[in-house]
Amino acid sequence: MADKYTDWNELVTDRDPDTGELVNVEGRDWYIKLRPASGVYLLHLAIHGGAIEAPPEQLAEHAAGDRPFYTFAGTRSSGNASLHITSTRFDEPQAVDLARQATRIVSWHGSAGRADEAVTYIGGLDSELGSLIRARLTEAGFRCEDPPGDLGGMSPRNICNTGLRSRGVQLEISRAQRRQFFTPDLQRSTIQDPANRTAAFYAYVEAVNRGVADLACDM
């Protein structure tokens, strides 16, 4: 389904034609959480956080630890898909600024995938880091595949590719895979509580971080 909004300005300025009130209100419909830092080496992004694509926000934040992290998250009881802005047009100013400071970027997403197949599609222009993450995920027992064309993350306009090296990694995690990370389901109330995280959640994040560490860079 096509995005309702083509960019950030459209999303935050949309008004109800009958009442003139804003349709998307910060604190009611969405929030932004970020942890900035000067001299950013690695940035974890989840631009479709909250209930837009559950649970990339939680995965990215846990992977980041105390390092730079950003999420734009939907908080509605329903209809969060309308807050989705695709990665090549996501231009929220704080996200853009943080990404431009980063040497490496890992962008976390949820994809539909095949109905019952737990898989991660690893894309983006940072093939070096992508290969290392893929190796570690595979080693940990998670299935990885090359992404189909629409999930490739190969556009230079994709926010994951807008850092200092003009290349990043995009993780597209199938719904079947994401369901393994929480019990009993992927409802917003479930994913907000760390007590509902499974061993697979922590193993997955650890594998991604091991891939990053394999670059042997001073982080």
mmCIF file of C-alpha atoms in Angstrom:
data_model
loop_
_atom_site.group_PDB
_atom_site.id
_atom_site.type_symbol
_atom_site.label_atom_id
_atom_site.label_comp_id
_atom_site.label_asym_id
_atom_site.label_seq_id
_atom_site.Cartn_x
_atom_site.Cartn_y
_atom_site.Cartn_z
ATOM 1 C CA MET A 1 0.000 0.000 0.000
ATOM 2 C CA ALA A 2 1.346 3.420 -0.948
ATOM 3 C CA ASP A 3 2.308 5.883 1.773
ATOM 4 C CA LYS A 4 -0.257 8.503 2.694
ATOM 5 C CA TYR A 5 2.455 11.155 3.051
ATOM 6 C CA THR A 6 5.372 11.814 0.729
ATOM 7 C CA ASP A 7 7.541 13.553 3.337
ATOM 8 C CA TRP A 8 7.723 14.779 6.920
ATOM 9 C CA ASN A 9 6.189 18.182 6.255
ATOM 10 C CA GLU A 10 3.057 16.610 4.796
ATOM 11 C CA LEU A 11 2.682 14.368 7.839
ATOM 12 C CA VAL A 12 2.993 17.080 10.483
ATOM 13 C CA THR A 13 0.923 19.723 8.662
ATOM 14 C CA ASP A 14 -2.011 17.526 7.595
ATOM 15 C CA ARG A 15 -5.304 18.937 8.872
ATOM 16 C CA ASP A 16 -8.814 17.574 9.067
ATOM 17 C CA PRO A 17 -10.777 19.299 6.259
ATOM 18 C CA ASP A 18 -13.854 19.604 8.459
ATOM 19 C CA THR A 19 -12.378 20.814 11.743
ATOM 20 C CA GLY A 20 -9.042 22.280 10.644
ATOM 21 C CA GLU A 21 -7.324 20.385 13.452
ATOM 22 C CA LEU A 22 -4.009 18.626 12.974
ATOM 23 C CA VAL A 23 -4.425 14.964 12.085
ATOM 24 C CA ASN A 24 -1.098 13.785 13.493
ATOM 25 C CA VAL A 25 -0.302 15.237 16.901
ATOM 26 C CA GLU A 26 2.995 14.697 18.699
ATOM 27 C CA GLY A 27 2.465 12.975 22.025
ATOM 28 C CA ARG A 28 -0.919 11.634 20.975
ATOM 29 C CA ASP A 29 -0.274 9.909 17.644
ATOM 30 C CA TRP A 30 3.502 9.745 17.535
ATOM 31 C CA TYR A 31 6.738 10.517 19.320
ATOM 32 C CA ILE A 32 10.420 10.851 18.506
ATOM 33 C CA LYS A 33 13.074 9.419 20.771
ATOM 34 C CA LEU A 34 16.731 10.007 20.085
ATOM 35 C CA ARG A 35 20.067 9.758 21.797
ATOM 36 C CA PRO A 36 22.465 12.086 19.991
ATOM 37 C CA ALA A 37 26.214 12.239 20.361
ATOM 38 C CA SER A 38 29.051 14.261 18.924
ATOM 39 C CA GLY A 39 31.462 12.396 16.691
ATOM 40 C CA VAL A 40 28.929 9.652 15.951
ATOM 41 C CA TYR A 41 30.509 6.376 14.855
ATOM 42 C CA LEU A 42 27.503 4.062 14.753
ATOM 43 C CA LEU A 43 23.844 5.056 14.576
ATOM 44 C CA HIS A 44 20.917 2.670 15.036
ATOM 45 C CA LEU A 45 17.750 3.902 13.307
ATOM 46 C CA ALA A 46 14.133 2.775 13.586
ATOM 47 C CA ILE A 47 12.145 5.256 11.516
ATOM 48 C CA HIS A 48 9.032 3.049 11.608
ATOM 49 C CA GLY A 49 8.936 2.492 15.351
ATOM 50 C CA GLY A 50 6.147 1.918 17.820
ATOM 51 C CA ALA A 51 3.152 0.288 16.175
ATOM 52 C CA ILE A 52 4.115 1.301 12.620
ATOM 53 C CA GLU A 53 6.320 -1.785 12.211
ATOM 54 C CA ALA A 54 6.647 -3.550 15.561
ATOM 55 C CA PRO A 55 9.262 -4.055 17.037
ATOM 56 C CA PRO A 56 12.247 -2.446 15.191
ATOM 57 C CA GLU A 57 12.287 0.355 17.764
ATOM 58 C CA GLN A 58 12.923 -2.028 20.651
ATOM 59 C CA LEU A 59 15.524 -4.013 18.735
ATOM 60 C CA ALA A 60 17.394 -0.898 17.611
ATOM 61 C CA GLU A 61 17.364 0.737 21.030
ATOM 62 C CA HIS A 62 18.628 -2.395 22.752
ATOM 63 C CA ALA A 63 21.336 -2.834 20.120
ATOM 64 C CA ALA A 64 22.431 0.785 20.541
ATOM 65 C CA GLY A 65 22.883 0.562 24.293
ATOM 66 C CA ASP A 66 24.240 3.976 25.244
ATOM 67 C CA ARG A 67 25.296 4.779 21.669
ATOM 68 C CA PRO A 68 23.340 7.017 19.247
ATOM 69 C CA PHE A 69 19.809 5.908 18.516
ATOM 70 C CA TYR A 70 16.754 7.376 16.795
ATOM 71 C CA THR A 71 13.143 6.335 16.370
ATOM 72 C CA PHE A 72 9.975 7.858 15.006
ATOM 73 C CA ALA A 73 7.158 5.824 16.573
ATOM 74 C CA GLY A 74 3.424 5.530 16.044
ATOM 75 C CA THR A 75 1.325 5.337 19.204
ATOM 76 C CA ARG A 76 -2.267 5.084 17.955
ATOM 77 C CA SER A 77 -4.521 2.239 19.005
ATOM 78 C CA SER A 78 -4.987 1.567 15.261
ATOM 79 C CA GLY A 79 -4.136 3.109 11.909
ATOM 80 C CA ASN A 80 -0.419 3.550 12.510
ATOM 81 C CA ALA A 81 0.393 2.460 8.953
ATOM 82 C CA SER A 82 -0.653 5.922 7.761
ATOM 83 C CA LEU A 83 2.389 7.329 9.600
ATOM 84 C CA HIS A 84 4.773 5.297 7.441
ATOM 85 C CA ILE A 85 7.129 7.361 5.273
ATOM 86 C CA THR A 86 9.399 5.231 3.133
ATOM 87 C CA SER A 87 13.147 5.347 3.788
ATOM 88 C CA THR A 88 14.000 7.264 0.622
ATOM 89 C CA ARG A 89 11.670 10.106 1.608
ATOM 90 C CA PHE A 90 12.020 10.119 5.376
ATOM 91 C CA ASP A 91 13.327 13.627 6.003
ATOM 92 C CA GLU A 92 12.454 14.376 9.623
ATOM 93 C CA PRO A 93 15.120 17.010 10.451
ATOM 94 C CA GLN A 94 16.536 15.421 13.603
ATOM 95 C CA ALA A 95 16.926 12.045 11.912
ATOM 96 C CA VAL A 96 18.566 13.614 8.871
ATOM 97 C CA ASP A 97 21.002 15.582 11.029
ATOM 98 C CA LEU A 98 21.969 12.583 13.136
ATOM 99 C CA ALA A 99 22.405 10.334 10.094
ATOM 100 C CA ARG A 100 24.689 12.842 8.391
ATOM 101 C CA GLN A 101 27.043 12.732 11.383
ATOM 102 C CA ALA A 102 27.302 8.942 11.461
ATOM 103 C CA THR A 103 30.115 6.876 10.015
ATOM 104 C CA ARG A 104 28.081 3.656 10.091
ATOM 105 C CA ILE A 105 24.298 3.272 10.116
ATOM 106 C CA VAL A 106 22.127 0.237 10.839
ATOM 107 C CA SER A 107 18.479 0.845 9.951
ATOM 108 C CA TRP A 108 15.934 -1.573 11.434
ATOM 109 C CA HIS A 109 12.630 -2.393 9.700
ATOM 110 C CA GLY A 110 9.798 -4.879 9.709
ATOM 111 C CA SER A 111 8.792 -6.530 6.436
ATOM 112 C CA ALA A 112 5.835 -8.753 5.667
ATOM 113 C CA GLY A 113 7.893 -11.543 4.137
ATOM 114 C CA ARG A 114 6.403 -14.896 3.302
ATOM 115 C CA ALA A 115 3.679 -15.791 5.774
ATOM 116 C CA ASP A 116 5.408 -18.381 7.952
ATOM 117 C CA GLU A 117 9.049 -17.808 7.052
ATOM 118 C CA ALA A 118 11.378 -16.308 9.628
ATOM 119 C CA VAL A 119 13.954 -14.421 7.574
ATOM 120 C CA THR A 120 15.967 -11.215 7.540
ATOM 121 C CA TYR A 121 16.667 -9.423 4.284
ATOM 122 C CA ILE A 122 19.955 -7.575 4.565
ATOM 123 C CA GLY A 123 20.331 -4.621 2.211
ATOM 124 C CA GLY A 124 21.863 -1.173 2.008
ATOM 125 C CA LEU A 125 25.033 0.044 0.338
ATOM 126 C CA ASP A 126 27.381 -0.930 3.177
ATOM 127 C CA SER A 127 28.112 -4.410 1.864
ATOM 128 C CA GLU A 128 31.098 -4.827 4.194
ATOM 129 C CA LEU A 129 29.109 -4.375 7.388
ATOM 130 C CA GLY A 130 26.080 -6.116 5.920
ATOM 131 C CA SER A 131 28.135 -9.231 5.206
ATOM 132 C CA LEU A 132 29.548 -9.291 8.721
ATOM 133 C CA ILE A 133 26.098 -8.951 10.290
ATOM 134 C CA ARG A 134 24.741 -11.638 7.997
ATOM 135 C CA ALA A 135 27.518 -14.029 8.990
ATOM 136 C CA ARG A 136 26.875 -13.505 12.682
ATOM 137 C CA LEU A 137 23.098 -13.856 12.346
ATOM 138 C CA THR A 138 23.534 -17.048 10.350
ATOM 139 C CA GLU A 139 25.983 -18.365 12.931
ATOM 140 C CA ALA A 140 23.362 -17.692 15.624
ATOM 141 C CA GLY A 141 20.758 -19.704 13.698
ATOM 142 C CA PHE A 142 18.817 -16.897 12.027
ATOM 143 C CA ARG A 143 18.000 -17.175 8.353
ATOM 144 C CA CYS A 144 19.209 -14.333 6.115
ATOM 145 C CA GLU A 145 18.610 -13.682 2.430
ATOM 146 C CA ASP A 146 19.396 -11.075 -0.180
ATOM 147 C CA PRO A 147 16.484 -8.651 -0.297
ATOM 148 C CA PRO A 148 13.971 -8.465 -3.128
ATOM 149 C CA GLY A 149 14.279 -5.313 -5.191
ATOM 150 C CA ASP A 150 11.801 -3.220 -3.228
ATOM 151 C CA LEU A 151 13.592 -3.952 0.053
ATOM 152 C CA GLY A 152 17.140 -3.585 -1.184
ATOM 153 C CA GLY A 153 17.921 -0.242 0.425
ATOM 154 C CA MET A 154 20.217 0.607 -2.468
ATOM 155 C CA SER A 155 19.075 4.140 -3.205
ATOM 156 C CA PRO A 156 21.517 6.871 -2.143
ATOM 157 C CA ARG A 157 18.426 8.721 -0.904
ATOM 158 C CA ASN A 158 17.640 5.959 1.596
ATOM 159 C CA ILE A 159 18.335 7.431 5.020
ATOM 160 C CA CYS A 160 20.584 4.488 5.877
ATOM 161 C CA ASN A 161 22.906 5.603 3.053
ATOM 162 C CA THR A 162 23.153 9.284 4.009
ATOM 163 C CA GLY A 163 25.955 9.069 6.558
ATOM 164 C CA LEU A 164 29.548 10.204 6.182
ATOM 165 C CA ARG A 165 30.397 7.184 4.023
ATOM 166 C CA SER A 166 27.186 7.374 1.942
ATOM 167 C CA ARG A 167 26.408 3.754 2.739
ATOM 168 C CA GLY A 168 24.584 1.889 5.461
ATOM 169 C CA VAL A 169 22.873 -1.392 6.341
ATOM 170 C CA GLN A 170 19.123 -1.989 6.152
ATOM 171 C CA LEU A 171 17.656 -4.918 8.078
ATOM 172 C CA GLU A 172 14.193 -5.971 6.880
ATOM 173 C CA ILE A 173 12.888 -8.518 9.377
ATOM 174 C CA SER A 174 9.928 -10.681 8.381
ATOM 175 C CA ARG A 175 6.845 -10.785 10.572
ATOM 176 C CA ALA A 176 7.384 -14.474 11.280
ATOM 177 C CA GLN A 177 10.860 -13.666 12.565
ATOM 178 C CA ARG A 178 9.639 -10.720 14.633
ATOM 179 C CA ARG A 179 6.963 -12.879 16.253
ATOM 180 C CA GLN A 180 9.765 -14.990 17.734
ATOM 181 C CA PHE A 181 11.066 -11.995 19.691
ATOM 182 C CA PHE A 182 8.056 -11.454 21.962
ATOM 183 C CA THR A 183 5.489 -13.528 23.744
ATOM 184 C CA PRO A 184 2.593 -13.850 23.319
ATOM 185 C CA ASP A 185 2.217 -11.458 20.353
ATOM 186 C CA LEU A 186 3.384 -8.235 18.679
ATOM 187 C CA GLN A 187 0.797 -5.897 20.155
ATOM 188 C CA ARG A 188 2.069 -2.487 21.247
ATOM 189 C CA SER A 189 1.327 -3.248 24.897
ATOM 190 C CA THR A 190 3.389 -6.440 24.600
ATOM 191 C CA ILE A 191 6.492 -5.028 22.954
ATOM 192 C CA GLN A 192 6.704 -2.109 25.392
ATOM 193 C CA ASP A 193 7.383 -4.473 28.289
ATOM 194 C CA PRO A 194 10.910 -5.960 28.302
ATOM 195 C CA ALA A 195 9.561 -8.850 30.374
ATOM 196 C CA ASN A 196 7.871 -10.139 27.206
ATOM 197 C CA ARG A 197 11.125 -10.427 25.262
ATOM 198 C CA THR A 198 12.260 -13.930 24.388
ATOM 199 C CA ALA A 199 15.737 -15.410 24.255
ATOM 200 C CA ALA A 200 15.587 -14.982 20.479
ATOM 201 C CA PHE A 201 15.284 -11.202 20.894
ATOM 202 C CA TYR A 202 18.549 -11.016 22.805
ATOM 203 C CA ALA A 203 20.347 -13.544 20.603
ATOM 204 C CA TYR A 204 19.400 -11.596 17.489
ATOM 205 C CA VAL A 205 20.604 -8.254 18.839
ATOM 206 C CA GLU A 206 23.804 -9.816 20.132
ATOM 207 C CA ALA A 207 24.496 -11.291 16.688
ATOM 208 C CA VAL A 208 24.029 -7.908 15.004
ATOM 209 C CA ASN A 209 26.346 -6.268 17.520
ATOM 210 C CA ARG A 210 28.949 -8.967 16.984
ATOM 211 C CA GLY A 211 28.841 -8.229 13.277
ATOM 212 C CA VAL A 212 29.473 -4.568 14.013
ATOM 213 C CA ALA A 213 32.291 -5.449 16.400
ATOM 214 C CA ASP A 214 33.907 -7.556 13.687
ATOM 215 C CA LEU A 215 34.817 -4.336 11.901
ATOM 216 C CA ALA A 216 37.458 -4.010 14.622
ATOM 217 C CA CYS A 217 36.922 -0.254 14.826
ATOM 218 C CA ASP A 218 37.255 1.866 17.912
ATOM 219 C CA MET A 219 33.650 2.565 18.872
#
